[in-house]
Amino acid sequence: GADVLAGVRELTSRGILAEGEDRGEVVYDFNHPLVPETLESGLPRAEARVLHARIASTLEALYGESASDHADELAYHFVRAGGEVDSDRAPHYLAEAGVRALERHAFGEAIRYLEAVIGPGGEDVLDAPYGEDADTILYVDIKPEPRPGQGTTWGEYWNQE
C-alpha cells in the first residue's frame, strides 16, 4: 500500500528506478542493470530464490494470456527461483526463451534456459514446441567443448559465479 508507494517514490527521486508506461500501465525499471544484481548479492540465496519465485508467479499472473510474449523475463526469474516455483508453464517459458536466445546468438543464455528445461538426468520435461527436442538443440546445435578452466561439466561451467 502506502509504504510501497513511498518506497517507489524515494527510489525514483534518487534515480534508482525509472518510471515509464507500457500499454497504458505505469511500470518501473532499474536505471542500471547492476542495481538488481547488487541488491540480490546482499540476500541469502534461499531468500533470493523465494523472491524470484514470487516475482515469476506475479508476472505470469499479471501478463495473463500474453505471458509467452514475456518469456525471456519470466524465464530469468524461473531459473533464479530454482525449485521454488510451482508452475506448469515454467518449462514453456524456459524453452521459448532458450530458442529466442539462440536466434540472438546468445549461446550462454540459451544453454542456461534449455538446460533448465531438461531435467538433471537429461530427461525432457517438455514436449519440444520447435520440432526438435530441447536436448537436441542444446547438445548438438550449440554446445561446444568446454574450454580449460571453465569446469569439467556444463553444470559446473554454468554455475560459476
Short mmCIF file of C-alpha atoms in Angstrom, two decimals:
data_model
loop_
_atom_site.label_atom_id
_atom_site.label_comp_id
_atom_site.label_asym_id
_atom_site.label_seq_id
_atom_site.Cartn_x
_atom_site.Cartn_y
_atom_site.Cartn_z
CA GLY A 1 0.00 0.00 0.00
CA ALA A 2 1.23 3.36 1.12
CA ASP A 3 4.64 2.05 2.24
CA VAL A 4 5.32 0.57 -1.20
CA LEU A 5 4.35 3.81 -2.93
CA ALA A 6 6.57 5.80 -0.56
CA GLY A 7 9.46 3.44 -1.29
CA VAL A 8 8.92 3.67 -5.05
CA ARG A 9 8.73 7.46 -4.84
CA GLU A 10 12.01 7.59 -2.88
CA LEU A 11 13.82 5.21 -5.27
CA THR A 12 12.55 7.19 -8.26
CA SER A 13 13.65 10.51 -6.76
CA ARG A 14 17.13 9.06 -6.10
CA GLY A 15 17.44 7.91 -9.70
CA ILE A 16 17.46 4.19 -8.87
CA LEU A 17 14.11 3.48 -10.52
CA ALA A 18 12.77 4.94 -13.74
CA GLU A 19 9.05 5.36 -14.25
CA GLY A 20 7.54 4.60 -17.62
CA GLU A 21 4.40 3.41 -19.34
CA ASP A 22 3.66 0.16 -21.15
CA ARG A 23 0.29 -0.42 -22.79
CA GLY A 24 -1.34 2.17 -20.59
CA GLU A 25 0.15 0.76 -17.36
CA VAL A 26 2.68 2.55 -15.18
CA VAL A 27 5.88 0.50 -14.99
CA TYR A 28 9.12 0.86 -13.10
CA ASP A 29 12.56 -0.41 -14.01
CA PHE A 30 16.02 -0.07 -12.54
CA ASN A 31 18.11 2.66 -14.15
CA HIS A 32 21.17 0.42 -14.33
CA PRO A 33 21.43 -3.36 -14.77
CA LEU A 34 23.88 -3.67 -11.88
CA VAL A 35 21.35 -2.36 -9.35
CA PRO A 36 19.29 -5.58 -9.11
CA GLU A 37 22.47 -7.68 -9.06
CA THR A 38 23.87 -5.57 -6.24
CA LEU A 39 20.64 -5.81 -4.27
CA GLU A 40 20.42 -9.55 -4.80
CA SER A 41 24.04 -10.13 -3.77
CA GLY A 42 23.16 -8.87 -0.29
CA LEU A 43 20.47 -11.52 0.18
CA PRO A 44 20.93 -15.09 1.34
CA ARG A 45 20.48 -17.43 -1.66
CA ALA A 46 17.37 -19.08 -0.21
CA GLU A 47 15.70 -15.71 0.26
CA ALA A 48 16.68 -14.60 -3.27
CA ARG A 49 15.16 -17.79 -4.69
CA VAL A 50 11.91 -17.23 -2.84
CA LEU A 51 11.77 -13.62 -4.10
CA HIS A 52 12.42 -14.71 -7.70
CA ALA A 53 9.67 -17.32 -7.35
CA ARG A 54 7.23 -14.66 -6.16
CA ILE A 55 8.27 -12.32 -8.97
CA ALA A 56 7.89 -15.07 -11.59
CA SER A 57 4.44 -16.08 -10.34
CA THR A 58 3.28 -12.47 -10.03
CA LEU A 59 4.49 -11.55 -13.53
CA GLU A 60 2.94 -14.68 -15.01
CA ALA A 61 -0.42 -13.77 -13.47
CA LEU A 62 -0.05 -10.10 -14.46
CA TYR A 63 0.75 -10.92 -18.10
CA GLY A 64 -2.03 -13.48 -18.33
CA GLU A 65 -2.70 -14.57 -21.91
CA SER A 66 0.28 -12.57 -23.20
CA ALA A 67 2.77 -14.20 -20.79
CA SER A 68 4.54 -16.00 -23.66
CA ASP A 69 5.39 -12.60 -25.11
CA HIS A 70 7.45 -12.06 -21.96
CA ALA A 71 9.12 -15.50 -21.94
CA ASP A 72 12.63 -14.05 -21.55
CA GLU A 73 11.72 -12.09 -18.44
CA LEU A 74 9.76 -14.96 -16.93
CA ALA A 75 12.50 -17.49 -17.71
CA TYR A 76 15.08 -15.30 -15.98
CA HIS A 77 13.09 -15.38 -12.74
CA PHE A 78 12.11 -19.06 -13.05
CA VAL A 79 15.78 -20.06 -13.41
CA ARG A 80 16.84 -17.88 -10.49
CA ALA A 81 14.00 -19.30 -8.38
CA GLY A 82 15.42 -22.80 -8.64
CA GLY A 83 12.84 -25.31 -7.48
CA GLU A 84 10.80 -22.73 -5.57
CA VAL A 85 8.26 -22.15 -8.35
CA ASP A 86 5.24 -24.35 -8.85
CA SER A 87 4.16 -23.56 -12.40
CA ASP A 88 3.18 -25.96 -15.15
CA ARG A 89 4.07 -23.25 -17.66
CA ALA A 90 7.66 -22.64 -16.49
CA PRO A 91 9.17 -25.17 -18.95
CA HIS A 92 7.34 -23.46 -21.81
CA TYR A 93 8.81 -20.04 -20.93
CA LEU A 94 12.27 -21.54 -20.48
CA ALA A 95 12.16 -23.30 -23.85
CA GLU A 96 10.79 -20.20 -25.59
CA ALA A 97 13.46 -18.01 -24.02
CA GLY A 98 16.14 -20.55 -24.93
CA VAL A 99 15.12 -20.58 -28.57
CA ARG A 100 14.93 -16.77 -28.66
CA ALA A 101 18.43 -16.62 -27.16
CA LEU A 102 19.64 -18.98 -29.90
CA GLU A 103 18.13 -16.69 -32.51
CA ARG A 104 20.10 -13.77 -31.00
CA HIS A 105 23.25 -15.93 -30.85
CA ALA A 106 23.26 -15.56 -27.06
CA PHE A 107 24.50 -19.11 -26.60
CA GLY A 108 25.33 -18.94 -22.90
CA GLU A 109 21.83 -17.70 -22.12
CA ALA A 110 20.34 -20.36 -24.41
CA ILE A 111 22.27 -23.09 -22.59
CA ARG A 112 21.01 -21.91 -19.22
CA TYR A 113 17.37 -21.84 -20.25
CA LEU A 114 17.42 -25.07 -22.27
CA GLU A 115 19.27 -26.95 -19.56
CA ALA A 116 16.61 -25.80 -17.13
CA VAL A 117 14.02 -27.44 -19.41
CA ILE A 118 15.95 -30.70 -19.46
CA GLY A 119 15.87 -32.32 -16.06
CA PRO A 120 19.04 -33.18 -14.14
CA GLY A 121 19.07 -36.71 -15.61
CA GLY A 122 18.76 -35.40 -19.16
CA GLU A 123 15.07 -36.23 -19.49
CA ASP A 124 12.83 -33.83 -21.37
CA VAL A 125 10.28 -32.17 -19.12
CA LEU A 126 8.57 -30.51 -22.06
CA ASP A 127 7.31 -31.58 -25.44
CA ALA A 128 9.52 -29.50 -27.71
CA PRO A 129 7.45 -26.82 -29.45
CA TYR A 130 10.02 -26.25 -32.20
CA GLY A 131 10.18 -29.63 -33.94
CA GLU A 132 13.34 -30.67 -32.08
CA ASP A 133 13.77 -31.84 -28.53
CA ALA A 134 15.34 -29.25 -26.26
CA ASP A 135 18.21 -31.63 -25.54
CA THR A 136 18.92 -31.99 -29.27
CA ILE A 137 19.02 -28.22 -29.67
CA LEU A 138 21.19 -27.93 -26.59
CA TYR A 139 23.69 -30.75 -27.00
CA VAL A 140 24.02 -30.98 -30.77
CA ASP A 141 23.43 -27.49 -32.09
CA ILE A 142 25.09 -25.14 -29.61
CA LYS A 143 27.30 -26.83 -27.04
CA PRO A 144 30.98 -26.58 -27.90
CA GLU A 145 33.59 -28.40 -25.83
CA PRO A 146 34.29 -26.67 -22.52
CA ARG A 147 37.41 -24.54 -22.53
CA PRO A 148 40.13 -25.15 -19.93
CA GLY A 149 39.34 -23.62 -16.57
CA GLN A 150 35.59 -23.49 -17.17
CA GLY A 151 34.72 -26.63 -15.26
CA THR A 152 34.51 -30.20 -16.35
CA THR A 153 30.76 -30.29 -16.86
CA TRP A 154 28.34 -27.78 -18.29
CA GLY A 155 26.53 -27.65 -14.97
CA GLU A 156 29.77 -26.62 -13.29
CA TYR A 157 30.50 -24.19 -16.12
CA TRP A 158 27.10 -22.58 -15.95
CA ASN A 159 27.02 -22.33 -12.16
CA GLN A 160 30.33 -20.50 -11.98
CA GLU A 161 29.87 -17.09 -10.44
#
